[in-house]
Amino acid sequence: MSERDAISNDGRLDSEAVREHLRVYFIMGSVNSRRPAAEVLTEAIAGGVTIFQFREKGPGALTGEAKVNLARELQGICRAHGVPFIVNDDIDLATRLDADGVHVGQDDEPARVLREKLGSRKIIGVSAHTPEEVRQAIDDGADYLGIGPVYPTSSKDDARPVQGTILIQNLRKEGITIPLVGIGGITAENASPVFAAGADGVSVISAIAGADHPQEAAAAFARLAAR
């Protein structure tokens, strides 16, 4: 991600630039695809992925230097294509690689603590599932929120109860303008209601990582995001 694209004149992140990057939010680690992650990511970016989150979790996930090396490889692909590289839940890794940002859940360090560690020029995303969590994340200085799970998902063992698009709709009705991305079980077939509810983008794991043709899968989401 170019700093010129994301940093405003006062040194803070430009929320509109963040909003644009959220349109097709691809999340993947080595366990999410039968093919090498680098191949899948390269094809997905060619299809229209606008931001990427490295999430190396689950049975068989890499650890130690193997995890670092894969992250560095995927970060290089993102940088070559101008796609922001976000690290899930591993602040040490994000700092070591000088990632573009981090994404955390409700059981991780709050955004205000992360901001102190990472500074004003990094993207901080927070998963939120209730109006109270949304307000707290905004107060803590999050740059965007992941709202869900919208649909049932098999990608996360600790997923919260499915809530559809109602929270996204309600937040927009209340005038909350922070960038929002829908999370959980989203496919090209069910993504339209998420955008219609007011989400700026959709986050996807299986629908792209598990696709036979990741480029085509990503392109389907890109077309929906452009409507």
CSV table of C-alpha atoms in Angstrom, one decimal:
chain,number,residue,atom,x,y,z
A,1,MET,CA,0.0,0.0,0.0
A,2,SER,CA,1.4,3.4,-1.0
A,3,GLU,CA,1.5,5.8,1.9
A,4,ARG,CA,0.4,8.5,-0.5
A,5,ASP,CA,-2.8,6.6,-1.0
A,6,ALA,CA,-3.6,6.0,2.7
A,7,ILE,CA,-2.1,8.9,4.7
A,8,SER,CA,-3.8,12.2,4.9
A,9,ASN,CA,-2.0,15.5,5.3
A,10,ASP,CA,-2.2,15.4,9.1
A,11,GLY,CA,-0.4,12.0,9.2
A,12,ARG,CA,-3.4,9.9,10.0
A,13,LEU,CA,-4.9,7.2,7.9
A,14,ASP,CA,-7.4,8.3,5.3
A,15,SER,CA,-10.6,6.4,6.1
A,16,GLU,CA,-11.9,6.7,2.5
A,17,ALA,CA,-8.7,5.0,1.3
A,18,VAL,CA,-9.2,2.2,3.8
A,19,ARG,CA,-12.9,2.0,2.7
A,20,GLU,CA,-11.8,1.4,-0.9
A,21,HIS,CA,-9.3,-1.3,0.1
A,22,LEU,CA,-11.9,-3.3,1.9
A,23,ARG,CA,-14.0,-4.1,-1.1
A,24,VAL,CA,-12.7,-7.6,-1.7
A,25,TYR,CA,-10.9,-8.7,1.5
A,26,PHE,CA,-9.1,-12.0,1.1
A,27,ILE,CA,-8.0,-14.0,4.1
A,28,MET,CA,-5.8,-17.0,3.9
A,29,GLY,CA,-3.1,-19.2,5.5
A,30,SER,CA,-1.4,-22.3,4.4
A,31,VAL,CA,-4.2,-24.6,5.7
A,32,ASN,CA,-6.9,-23.0,3.7
A,33,SER,CA,-6.0,-24.2,0.2
A,34,ARG,CA,-4.8,-27.4,-1.3
A,35,ARG,CA,-2.4,-25.4,-3.5
A,36,PRO,CA,0.6,-23.3,-2.5
A,37,ALA,CA,-0.6,-20.1,-0.9
A,38,ALA,CA,1.6,-17.9,-3.1
A,39,GLU,CA,0.0,-19.3,-6.2
A,40,VAL,CA,-3.5,-18.8,-4.9
A,41,LEU,CA,-2.8,-15.2,-3.7
A,42,THR,CA,-1.3,-14.2,-7.0
A,43,GLU,CA,-4.3,-15.4,-8.9
A,44,ALA,CA,-6.7,-13.9,-6.4
A,45,ILE,CA,-5.1,-10.5,-6.7
A,46,ALA,CA,-5.3,-10.8,-10.5
A,47,GLY,CA,-9.0,-11.3,-10.1
A,48,GLY,CA,-9.5,-8.2,-8.1
A,49,VAL,CA,-8.6,-8.8,-4.4
A,50,THR,CA,-8.1,-5.3,-2.8
A,51,ILE,CA,-6.6,-6.3,0.6
A,52,PHE,CA,-5.1,-9.4,2.0
A,53,GLN,CA,-5.0,-10.8,5.6
A,54,PHE,CA,-2.5,-13.5,6.5
A,55,ARG,CA,-4.2,-15.8,9.0
A,56,GLU,CA,-2.1,-18.8,9.9
A,57,LYS,CA,-4.4,-20.7,12.3
A,58,GLY,CA,-5.9,-24.2,12.7
A,59,PRO,CA,-4.7,-27.8,12.6
A,60,GLY,CA,-1.5,-28.1,10.6
A,61,ALA,CA,-0.7,-24.4,10.7
A,62,LEU,CA,2.9,-23.3,10.3
A,63,THR,CA,4.8,-21.9,13.3
A,64,GLY,CA,8.2,-20.3,13.9
A,65,GLU,CA,10.4,-19.4,11.0
A,66,ALA,CA,8.2,-21.4,8.5
A,67,LYS,CA,5.3,-19.1,9.4
A,68,VAL,CA,7.5,-16.0,9.1
A,69,ASN,CA,8.9,-17.1,5.7
A,70,LEU,CA,5.4,-17.7,4.3
A,71,ALA,CA,4.2,-14.4,5.6
A,72,ARG,CA,7.2,-12.6,4.0
A,73,GLU,CA,6.6,-14.4,0.7
A,74,LEU,CA,2.9,-13.4,0.6
A,75,GLN,CA,3.7,-9.9,1.7
A,76,GLY,CA,6.1,-9.5,-1.2
A,77,ILE,CA,3.3,-10.5,-3.6
A,78,CYS,CA,1.0,-7.9,-2.1
A,79,ARG,CA,3.6,-5.2,-2.3
A,80,ALA,CA,4.3,-6.0,-5.9
A,81,HIS,CA,0.7,-5.4,-6.7
A,82,GLY,CA,-0.1,-2.5,-4.3
A,83,VAL,CA,-2.4,-4.6,-2.1
A,84,PRO,CA,-2.3,-3.9,1.7
A,85,PHE,CA,-0.9,-6.8,3.7
A,86,ILE,CA,-2.6,-7.3,7.1
A,87,VAL,CA,-1.6,-9.8,9.8
A,88,ASN,CA,-4.2,-11.6,11.9
A,89,ASP,CA,-3.7,-11.4,15.6
A,90,ASP,CA,0.2,-11.6,15.6
A,91,ILE,CA,1.5,-8.2,16.6
A,92,ASP,CA,5.1,-9.4,16.8
A,93,LEU,CA,5.0,-10.8,13.3
A,94,ALA,CA,3.3,-7.6,12.0
A,95,THR,CA,6.0,-5.5,13.6
A,96,ARG,CA,8.8,-7.8,12.3
A,97,LEU,CA,7.6,-7.6,8.7
A,98,ASP,CA,6.5,-3.9,8.9
A,99,ALA,CA,3.0,-5.1,7.7
A,100,ASP,CA,0.5,-2.6,6.6
A,101,GLY,CA,-1.7,-3.4,9.6
A,102,VAL,CA,-3.2,-5.9,11.9
A,103,HIS,CA,-6.7,-7.4,12.5
A,104,VAL,CA,-7.7,-8.6,16.0
A,105,GLY,CA,-10.7,-10.1,17.7
A,106,GLN,CA,-12.4,-9.4,20.9
A,107,ASP,CA,-10.1,-11.6,23.0
A,108,ASP,CA,-6.9,-9.8,21.7
A,109,GLU,CA,-5.3,-6.5,22.7
A,110,PRO,CA,-7.6,-3.5,22.1
A,111,ALA,CA,-7.1,-1.1,19.2
A,112,ARG,CA,-5.9,1.7,21.6
A,113,VAL,CA,-3.0,-0.5,22.8
A,114,LEU,CA,-2.2,-1.6,19.3
A,115,ARG,CA,-2.1,2.0,18.1
A,116,GLU,CA,0.4,2.9,20.8
A,117,LYS,CA,2.6,0.0,19.6
A,118,LEU,CA,2.1,0.4,15.8
A,119,GLY,CA,1.7,4.2,15.4
A,120,SER,CA,-0.8,6.2,13.4
A,121,ARG,CA,0.2,4.9,9.9
A,122,LYS,CA,-0.9,1.3,10.3
A,123,ILE,CA,-4.4,-0.1,9.6
A,124,ILE,CA,-6.1,-1.6,12.6
A,125,GLY,CA,-9.1,-3.8,12.1
A,126,VAL,CA,-11.3,-5.2,14.8
A,127,SER,CA,-13.9,-8.0,14.7
A,128,ALA,CA,-17.1,-6.8,16.4
A,129,HIS,CA,-20.4,-8.7,17.0
A,130,THR,CA,-22.5,-6.4,19.1
A,131,PRO,CA,-23.3,-2.6,19.2
A,132,GLU,CA,-21.3,-2.4,22.4
A,133,GLU,CA,-18.2,-4.0,20.8
A,134,VAL,CA,-18.6,-1.6,17.9
A,135,ARG,CA,-18.7,1.5,20.0
A,136,GLN,CA,-15.7,0.3,22.1
A,137,ALA,CA,-13.6,-0.4,19.0
A,138,ILE,CA,-14.4,3.0,17.5
A,139,ASP,CA,-13.5,4.7,20.8
A,140,ASP,CA,-10.3,2.7,20.8
A,141,GLY,CA,-9.3,4.0,17.4
A,142,ALA,CA,-10.0,1.1,15.0
A,143,ASP,CA,-9.7,2.0,11.3
A,144,TYR,CA,-12.4,-0.5,10.2
A,145,LEU,CA,-14.6,-3.2,11.7
A,146,GLY,CA,-15.3,-6.8,10.7
A,147,ILE,CA,-19.0,-7.4,11.4
A,148,GLY,CA,-20.4,-10.9,11.6
A,149,PRO,CA,-20.6,-13.8,11.2
A,150,VAL,CA,-23.1,-12.9,8.6
A,151,TYR,CA,-23.6,-16.6,7.5
A,152,PRO,CA,-22.5,-20.0,8.8
A,153,THR,CA,-18.8,-20.6,8.4
A,154,SER,CA,-16.5,-23.6,8.6
A,155,SER,CA,-13.3,-21.6,8.5
A,156,LYS,CA,-13.3,-20.6,12.1
A,157,ASP,CA,-13.7,-23.1,15.0
A,158,ASP,CA,-14.6,-20.3,17.4
A,159,ALA,CA,-17.1,-18.5,15.3
A,160,ARG,CA,-19.9,-16.5,17.1
A,161,PRO,CA,-23.6,-17.2,16.4
A,162,VAL,CA,-24.8,-16.2,12.9
A,163,GLN,CA,-26.5,-12.8,12.8
A,164,GLY,CA,-27.1,-12.1,9.2
A,165,THR,CA,-26.8,-8.5,8.0
A,166,ILE,CA,-28.9,-6.9,10.8
A,167,LEU,CA,-26.0,-5.4,12.7
A,168,ILE,CA,-24.6,-3.8,9.6
A,169,GLN,CA,-28.0,-2.4,8.7
A,170,ASN,CA,-28.5,-1.0,12.2
A,171,LEU,CA,-25.1,0.6,12.4
A,172,ARG,CA,-25.7,2.5,9.2
A,173,LYS,CA,-29.2,3.5,10.2
A,174,GLU,CA,-27.6,5.0,13.4
A,175,GLY,CA,-25.2,7.1,11.3
A,176,ILE,CA,-22.1,5.1,12.1
A,177,THR,CA,-19.7,5.8,9.2
A,178,ILE,CA,-16.6,3.8,10.1
A,179,PRO,CA,-15.6,1.4,7.3
A,180,LEU,CA,-17.3,-2.0,7.7
A,181,VAL,CA,-16.6,-5.3,6.1
A,182,GLY,CA,-18.9,-8.3,6.4
A,183,ILE,CA,-17.3,-11.5,7.7
A,184,GLY,CA,-18.4,-15.2,7.9
A,185,GLY,CA,-19.6,-17.6,5.3
A,186,ILE,CA,-19.7,-15.1,2.4
A,187,THR,CA,-19.8,-16.4,-1.2
A,188,ALA,CA,-20.4,-14.7,-4.5
A,189,GLU,CA,-24.0,-16.1,-4.3
A,190,ASN,CA,-24.8,-14.5,-1.0
A,191,ALA,CA,-22.6,-11.4,-0.9
A,192,SER,CA,-25.1,-8.9,-2.5
A,193,PRO,CA,-27.2,-8.5,0.6
A,194,VAL,CA,-24.1,-7.7,2.6
A,195,PHE,CA,-23.2,-4.8,0.3
A,196,ALA,CA,-26.9,-3.7,0.3
A,197,ALA,CA,-26.9,-3.6,4.1
A,198,GLY,CA,-24.2,-1.0,4.0
A,199,ALA,CA,-20.9,-2.9,4.2
A,200,ASP,CA,-18.0,-1.4,2.3
A,201,GLY,CA,-16.6,-4.8,1.5
A,202,VAL,CA,-16.7,-8.6,2.2
A,203,SER,CA,-14.1,-10.8,3.7
A,204,VAL,CA,-13.6,-14.2,2.2
A,205,ILE,CA,-11.6,-17.3,3.0
A,206,SER,CA,-13.0,-20.5,1.5
A,207,ALA,CA,-14.8,-19.1,-1.5
A,208,ILE,CA,-11.5,-17.9,-2.9
A,209,ALA,CA,-8.9,-20.1,-1.2
A,210,GLY,CA,-10.8,-23.3,-1.9
A,211,ALA,CA,-11.9,-22.4,-5.4
A,212,ASP,CA,-10.5,-24.3,-8.4
A,213,HIS,CA,-9.9,-21.0,-10.1
A,214,PRO,CA,-9.1,-18.3,-7.5
A,215,GLN,CA,-8.8,-15.6,-10.1
A,216,GLU,CA,-12.3,-16.2,-11.4
A,217,ALA,CA,-13.7,-16.5,-7.8
A,218,ALA,CA,-12.1,-13.2,-6.8
A,219,ALA,CA,-13.4,-11.5,-10.0
A,220,ALA,CA,-16.9,-12.5,-9.1
A,221,PHE,CA,-16.6,-10.6,-5.8
A,222,ALA,CA,-15.0,-7.7,-7.5
A,223,ARG,CA,-17.9,-7.4,-9.9
A,224,LEU,CA,-20.4,-7.3,-7.0
A,225,ALA,CA,-18.3,-4.7,-5.1
A,226,ALA,CA,-18.3,-2.5,-8.2
A,227,ARG,CA,-22.1,-2.3,-8.4
